[in-house]
Short mmCIF file of N, CA, C and O in Angstrom, two decimals:
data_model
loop_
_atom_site.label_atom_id
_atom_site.label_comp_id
_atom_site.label_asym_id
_atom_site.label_seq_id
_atom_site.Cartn_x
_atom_site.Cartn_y
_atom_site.Cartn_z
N UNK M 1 0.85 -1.18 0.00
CA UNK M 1 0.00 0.00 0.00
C UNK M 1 0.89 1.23 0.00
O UNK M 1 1.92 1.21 0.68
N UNK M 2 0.58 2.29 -0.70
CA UNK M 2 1.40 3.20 -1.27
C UNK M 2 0.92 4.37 0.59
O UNK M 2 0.03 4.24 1.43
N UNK M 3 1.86 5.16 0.48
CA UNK M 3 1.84 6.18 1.81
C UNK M 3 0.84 7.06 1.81
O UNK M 3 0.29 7.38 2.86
N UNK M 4 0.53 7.54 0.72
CA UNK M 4 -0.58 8.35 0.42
C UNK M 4 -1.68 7.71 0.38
O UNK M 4 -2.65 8.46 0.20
N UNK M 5 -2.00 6.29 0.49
CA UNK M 5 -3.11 5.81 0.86
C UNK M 5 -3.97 5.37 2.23
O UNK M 5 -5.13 5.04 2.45
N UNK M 6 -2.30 5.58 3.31
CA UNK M 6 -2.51 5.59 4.53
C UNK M 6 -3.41 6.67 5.16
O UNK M 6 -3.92 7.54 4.45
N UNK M 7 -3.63 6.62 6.52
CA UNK M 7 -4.79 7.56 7.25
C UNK M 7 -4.53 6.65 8.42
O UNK M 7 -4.58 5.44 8.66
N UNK M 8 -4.16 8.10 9.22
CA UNK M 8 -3.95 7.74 10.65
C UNK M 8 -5.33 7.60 11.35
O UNK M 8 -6.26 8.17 10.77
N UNK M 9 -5.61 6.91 12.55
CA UNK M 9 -6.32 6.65 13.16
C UNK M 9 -7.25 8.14 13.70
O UNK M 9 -6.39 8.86 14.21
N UNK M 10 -8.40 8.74 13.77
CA UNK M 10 -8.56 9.61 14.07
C UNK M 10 -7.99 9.89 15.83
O UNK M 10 -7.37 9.02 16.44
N UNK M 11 -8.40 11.39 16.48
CA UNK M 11 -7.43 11.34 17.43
C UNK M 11 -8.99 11.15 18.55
O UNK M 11 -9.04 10.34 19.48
N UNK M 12 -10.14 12.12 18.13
CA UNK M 12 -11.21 11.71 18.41
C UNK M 12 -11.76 9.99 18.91
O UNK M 12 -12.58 9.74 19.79
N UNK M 13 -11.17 9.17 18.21
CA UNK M 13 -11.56 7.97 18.41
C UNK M 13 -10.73 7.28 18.95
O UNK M 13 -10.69 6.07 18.73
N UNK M 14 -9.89 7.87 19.74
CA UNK M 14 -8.40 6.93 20.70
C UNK M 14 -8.85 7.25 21.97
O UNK M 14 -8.61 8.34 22.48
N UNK M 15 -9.67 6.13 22.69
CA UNK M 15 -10.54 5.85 23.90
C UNK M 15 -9.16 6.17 24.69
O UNK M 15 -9.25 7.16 25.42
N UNK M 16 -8.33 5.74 24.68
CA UNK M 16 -7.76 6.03 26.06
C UNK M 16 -7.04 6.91 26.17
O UNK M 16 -6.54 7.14 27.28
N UNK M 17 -6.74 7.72 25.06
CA UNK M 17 -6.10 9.41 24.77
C UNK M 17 -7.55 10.26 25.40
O UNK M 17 -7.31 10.95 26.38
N UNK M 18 -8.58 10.25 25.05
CA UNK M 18 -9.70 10.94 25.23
C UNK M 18 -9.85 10.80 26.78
O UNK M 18 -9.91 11.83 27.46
N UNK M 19 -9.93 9.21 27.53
CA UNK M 19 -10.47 9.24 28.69
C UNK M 19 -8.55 9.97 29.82
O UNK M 19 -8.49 10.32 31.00
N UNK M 20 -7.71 9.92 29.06
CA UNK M 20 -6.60 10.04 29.90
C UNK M 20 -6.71 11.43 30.02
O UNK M 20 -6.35 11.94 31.08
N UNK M 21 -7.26 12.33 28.85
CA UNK M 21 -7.48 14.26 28.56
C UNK M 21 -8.79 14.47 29.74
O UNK M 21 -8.87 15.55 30.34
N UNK M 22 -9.57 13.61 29.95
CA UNK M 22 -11.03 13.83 30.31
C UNK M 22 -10.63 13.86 32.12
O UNK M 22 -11.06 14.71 32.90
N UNK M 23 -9.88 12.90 32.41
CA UNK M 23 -9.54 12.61 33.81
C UNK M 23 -8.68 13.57 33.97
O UNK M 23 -8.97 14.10 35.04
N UNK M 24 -7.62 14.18 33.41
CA UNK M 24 -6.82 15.23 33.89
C UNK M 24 -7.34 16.81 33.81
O UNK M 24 -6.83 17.76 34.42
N UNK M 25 -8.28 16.84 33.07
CA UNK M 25 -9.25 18.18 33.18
C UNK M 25 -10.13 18.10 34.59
O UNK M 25 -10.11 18.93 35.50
N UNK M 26 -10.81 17.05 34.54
CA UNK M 26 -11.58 17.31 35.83
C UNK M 26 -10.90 16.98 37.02
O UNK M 26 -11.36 16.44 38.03
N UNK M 27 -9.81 17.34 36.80
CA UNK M 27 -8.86 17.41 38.27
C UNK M 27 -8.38 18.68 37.90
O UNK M 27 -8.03 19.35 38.88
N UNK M 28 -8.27 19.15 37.00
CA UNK M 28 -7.89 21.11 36.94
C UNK M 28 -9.33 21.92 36.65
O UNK M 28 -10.32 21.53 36.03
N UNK M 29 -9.09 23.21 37.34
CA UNK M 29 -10.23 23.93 37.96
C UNK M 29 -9.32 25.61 37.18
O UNK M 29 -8.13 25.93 37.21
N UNK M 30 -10.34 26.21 36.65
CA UNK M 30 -9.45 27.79 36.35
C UNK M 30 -8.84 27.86 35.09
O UNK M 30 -8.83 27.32 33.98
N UNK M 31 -8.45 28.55 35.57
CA UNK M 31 -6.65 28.91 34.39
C UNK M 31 -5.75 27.49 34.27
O UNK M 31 -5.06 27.27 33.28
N UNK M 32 -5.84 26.50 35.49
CA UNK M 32 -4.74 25.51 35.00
C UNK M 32 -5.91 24.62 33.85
O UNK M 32 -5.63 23.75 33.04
N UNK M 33 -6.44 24.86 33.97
CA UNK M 33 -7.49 23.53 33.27
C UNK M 33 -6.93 24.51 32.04
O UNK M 33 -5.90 24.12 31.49
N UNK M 34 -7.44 25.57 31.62
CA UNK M 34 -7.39 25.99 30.35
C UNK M 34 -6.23 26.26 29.67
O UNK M 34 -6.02 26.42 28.46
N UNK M 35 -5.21 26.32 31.03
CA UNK M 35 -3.81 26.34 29.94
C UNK M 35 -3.45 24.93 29.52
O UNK M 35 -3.08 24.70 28.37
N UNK M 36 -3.56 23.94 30.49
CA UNK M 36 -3.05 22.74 29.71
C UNK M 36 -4.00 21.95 29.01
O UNK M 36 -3.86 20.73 29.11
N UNK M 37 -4.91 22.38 28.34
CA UNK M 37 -6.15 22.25 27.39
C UNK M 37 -4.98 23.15 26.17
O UNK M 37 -4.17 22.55 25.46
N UNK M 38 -5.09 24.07 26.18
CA UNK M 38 -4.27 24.95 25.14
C UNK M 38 -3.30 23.65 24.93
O UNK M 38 -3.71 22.75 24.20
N UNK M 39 -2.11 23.53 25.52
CA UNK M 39 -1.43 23.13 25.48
C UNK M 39 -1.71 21.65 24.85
O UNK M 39 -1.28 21.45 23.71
N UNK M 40 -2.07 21.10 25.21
CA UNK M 40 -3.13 19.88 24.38
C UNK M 40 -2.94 19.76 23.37
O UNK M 40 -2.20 19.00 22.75
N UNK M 41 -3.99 20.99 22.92
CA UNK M 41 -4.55 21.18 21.88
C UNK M 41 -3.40 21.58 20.77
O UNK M 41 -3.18 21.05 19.68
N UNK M 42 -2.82 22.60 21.32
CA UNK M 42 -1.31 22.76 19.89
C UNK M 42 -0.36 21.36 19.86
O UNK M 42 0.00 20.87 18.79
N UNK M 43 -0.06 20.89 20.94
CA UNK M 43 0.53 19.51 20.58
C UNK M 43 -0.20 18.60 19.97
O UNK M 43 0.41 17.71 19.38
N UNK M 44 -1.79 18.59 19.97
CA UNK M 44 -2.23 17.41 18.93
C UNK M 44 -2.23 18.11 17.66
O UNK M 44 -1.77 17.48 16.71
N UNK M 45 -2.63 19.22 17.47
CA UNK M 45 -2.83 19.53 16.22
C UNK M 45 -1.48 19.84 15.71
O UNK M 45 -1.53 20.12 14.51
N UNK M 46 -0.61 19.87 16.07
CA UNK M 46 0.82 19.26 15.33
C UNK M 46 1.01 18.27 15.13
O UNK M 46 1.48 18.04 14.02
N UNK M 47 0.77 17.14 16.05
CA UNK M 47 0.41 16.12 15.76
C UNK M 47 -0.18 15.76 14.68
O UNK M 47 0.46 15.25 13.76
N UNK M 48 -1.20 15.92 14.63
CA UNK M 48 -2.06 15.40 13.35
C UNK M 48 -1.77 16.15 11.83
O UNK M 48 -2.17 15.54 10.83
N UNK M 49 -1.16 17.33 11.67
CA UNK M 49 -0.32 18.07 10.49
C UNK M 49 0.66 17.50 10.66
O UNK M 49 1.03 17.42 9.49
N UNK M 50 1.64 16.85 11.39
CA UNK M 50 2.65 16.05 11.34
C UNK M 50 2.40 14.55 11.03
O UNK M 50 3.29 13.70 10.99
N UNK M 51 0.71 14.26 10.74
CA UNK M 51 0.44 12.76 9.94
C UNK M 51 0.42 13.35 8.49
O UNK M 51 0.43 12.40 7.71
N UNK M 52 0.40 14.48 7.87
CA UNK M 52 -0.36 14.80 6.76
C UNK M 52 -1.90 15.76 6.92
O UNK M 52 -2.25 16.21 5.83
N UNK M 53 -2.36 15.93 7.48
CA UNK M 53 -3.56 16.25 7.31
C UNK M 53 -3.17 18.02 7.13
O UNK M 53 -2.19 18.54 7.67
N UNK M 54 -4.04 18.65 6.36
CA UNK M 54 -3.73 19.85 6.63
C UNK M 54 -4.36 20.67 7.85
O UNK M 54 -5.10 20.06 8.62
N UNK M 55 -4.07 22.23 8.09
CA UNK M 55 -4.33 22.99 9.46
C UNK M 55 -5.65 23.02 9.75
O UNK M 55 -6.07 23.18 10.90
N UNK M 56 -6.40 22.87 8.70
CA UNK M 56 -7.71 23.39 8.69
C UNK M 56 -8.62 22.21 9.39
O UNK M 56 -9.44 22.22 10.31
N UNK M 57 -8.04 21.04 8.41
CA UNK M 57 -8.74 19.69 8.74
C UNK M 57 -8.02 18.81 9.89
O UNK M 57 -8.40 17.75 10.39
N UNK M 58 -6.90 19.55 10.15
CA UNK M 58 -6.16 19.49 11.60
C UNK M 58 -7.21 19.51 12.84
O UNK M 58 -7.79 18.71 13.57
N UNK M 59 -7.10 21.27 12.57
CA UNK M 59 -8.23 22.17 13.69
C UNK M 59 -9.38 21.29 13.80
O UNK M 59 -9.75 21.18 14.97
N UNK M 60 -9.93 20.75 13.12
CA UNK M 60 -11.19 20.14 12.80
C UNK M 60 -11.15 18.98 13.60
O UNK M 60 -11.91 18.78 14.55
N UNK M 61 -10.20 18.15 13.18
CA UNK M 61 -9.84 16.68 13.99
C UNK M 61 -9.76 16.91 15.58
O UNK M 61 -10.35 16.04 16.22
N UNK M 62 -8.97 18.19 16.52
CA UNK M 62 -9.03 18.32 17.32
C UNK M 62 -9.93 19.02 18.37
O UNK M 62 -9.85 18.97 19.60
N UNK M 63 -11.02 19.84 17.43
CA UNK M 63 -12.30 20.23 17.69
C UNK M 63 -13.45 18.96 18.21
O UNK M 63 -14.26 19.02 19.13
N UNK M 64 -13.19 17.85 17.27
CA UNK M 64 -13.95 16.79 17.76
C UNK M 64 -13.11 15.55 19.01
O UNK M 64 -13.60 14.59 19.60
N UNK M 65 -11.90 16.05 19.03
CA UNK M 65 -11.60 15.22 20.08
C UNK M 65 -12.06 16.12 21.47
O UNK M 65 -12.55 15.67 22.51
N UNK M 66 -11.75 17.49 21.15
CA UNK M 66 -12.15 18.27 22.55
C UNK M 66 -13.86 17.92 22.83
O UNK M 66 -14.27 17.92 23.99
N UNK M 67 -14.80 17.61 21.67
CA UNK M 67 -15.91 17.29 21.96
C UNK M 67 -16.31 15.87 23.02
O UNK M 67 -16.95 15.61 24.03
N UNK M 68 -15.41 15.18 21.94
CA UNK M 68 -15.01 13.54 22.65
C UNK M 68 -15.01 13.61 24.15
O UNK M 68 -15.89 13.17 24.90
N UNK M 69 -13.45 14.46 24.61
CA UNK M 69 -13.12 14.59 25.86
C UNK M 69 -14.59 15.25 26.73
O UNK M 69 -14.87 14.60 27.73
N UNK M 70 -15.37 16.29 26.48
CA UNK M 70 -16.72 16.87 27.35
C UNK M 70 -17.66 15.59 27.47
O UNK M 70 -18.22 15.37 28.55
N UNK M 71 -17.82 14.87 26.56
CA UNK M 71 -18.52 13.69 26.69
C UNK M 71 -18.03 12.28 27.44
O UNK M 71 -18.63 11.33 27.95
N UNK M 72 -16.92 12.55 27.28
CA UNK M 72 -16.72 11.40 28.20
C UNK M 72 -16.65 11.94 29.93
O UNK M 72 -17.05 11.27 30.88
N UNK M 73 -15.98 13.43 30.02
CA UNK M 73 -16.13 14.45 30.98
C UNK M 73 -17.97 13.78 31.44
O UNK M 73 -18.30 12.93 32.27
N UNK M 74 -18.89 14.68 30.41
CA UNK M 74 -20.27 14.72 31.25
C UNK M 74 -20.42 12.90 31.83
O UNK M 74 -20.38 12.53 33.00
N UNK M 75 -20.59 12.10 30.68
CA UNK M 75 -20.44 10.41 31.46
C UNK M 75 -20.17 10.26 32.62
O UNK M 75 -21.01 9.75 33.36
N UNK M 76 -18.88 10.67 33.09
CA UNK M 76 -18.51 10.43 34.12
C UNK M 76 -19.25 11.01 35.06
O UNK M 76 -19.53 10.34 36.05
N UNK M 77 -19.65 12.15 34.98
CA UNK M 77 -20.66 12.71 35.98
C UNK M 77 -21.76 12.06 36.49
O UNK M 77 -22.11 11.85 37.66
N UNK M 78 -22.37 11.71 35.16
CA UNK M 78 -23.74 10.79 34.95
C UNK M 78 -23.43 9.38 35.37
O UNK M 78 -24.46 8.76 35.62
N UNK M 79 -22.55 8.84 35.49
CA UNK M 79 -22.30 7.60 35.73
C UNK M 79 -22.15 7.63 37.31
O UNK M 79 -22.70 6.75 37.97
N UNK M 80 -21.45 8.59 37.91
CA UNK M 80 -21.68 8.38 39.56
C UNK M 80 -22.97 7.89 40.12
O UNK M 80 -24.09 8.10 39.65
N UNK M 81 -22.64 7.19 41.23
CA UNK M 81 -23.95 7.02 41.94
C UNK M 81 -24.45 8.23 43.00
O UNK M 81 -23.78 9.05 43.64
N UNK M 82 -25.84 7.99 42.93
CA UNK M 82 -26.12 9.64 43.13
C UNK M 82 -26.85 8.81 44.58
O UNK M 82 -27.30 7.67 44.75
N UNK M 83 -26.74 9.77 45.28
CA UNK M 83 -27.13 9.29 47.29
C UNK M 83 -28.90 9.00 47.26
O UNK M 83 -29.53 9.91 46.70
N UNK M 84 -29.42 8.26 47.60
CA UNK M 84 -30.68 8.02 48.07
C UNK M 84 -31.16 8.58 48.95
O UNK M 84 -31.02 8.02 50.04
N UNK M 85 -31.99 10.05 48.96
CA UNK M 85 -32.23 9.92 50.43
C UNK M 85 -33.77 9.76 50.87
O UNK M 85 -34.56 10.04 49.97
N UNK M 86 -34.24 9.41 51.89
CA UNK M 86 -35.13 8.93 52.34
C UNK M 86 -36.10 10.14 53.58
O UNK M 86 -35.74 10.86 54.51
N UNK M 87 -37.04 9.91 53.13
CA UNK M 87 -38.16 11.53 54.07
C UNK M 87 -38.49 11.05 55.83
O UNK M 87 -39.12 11.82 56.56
#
């Protein structure tokens, strides 16, 4: 198979890149959450222009992983067990 027929794995769909981004956000609160979100975010999307893809469809790829990461974020919320209480 020729190189130009390759296609990297999306970054959106790497369960344990997403749940490893999702668990280290909801342990940062503020400014640290959002700087190393930034920070994230320019290292994947170099990342992924460093598979080939261009900036645009870069941005794009990492727009839906940041979506990925809120959803697996809200899950986790929703997935706690929530207290019973009784009158």
């Amino acid at each position: 198979m020729s190189p130009e027929k390759i296609r990297a794995f999306p970054i959106d769909r790497q369960v344990f890149l997403v749940r490893e981004v999702a668990a280290k956000l909801g342990n940062l609160h503020g400014e640290p959450a959002t700087s190393f979100w930034r920070a994230k975010a320019s290292e994947l999307l170099d990342l992924v222009v460093g598979s080939g893809r261009d900036r645009t469809a870069a941005g794009d790829e990492v727009r839906r992983f940041f979506q990925a990461v809120q959803r697996e974020m809200s899950a986790g919320v929703v997935a706690e067990p929530m207290p019973i209480l009784s009158a």
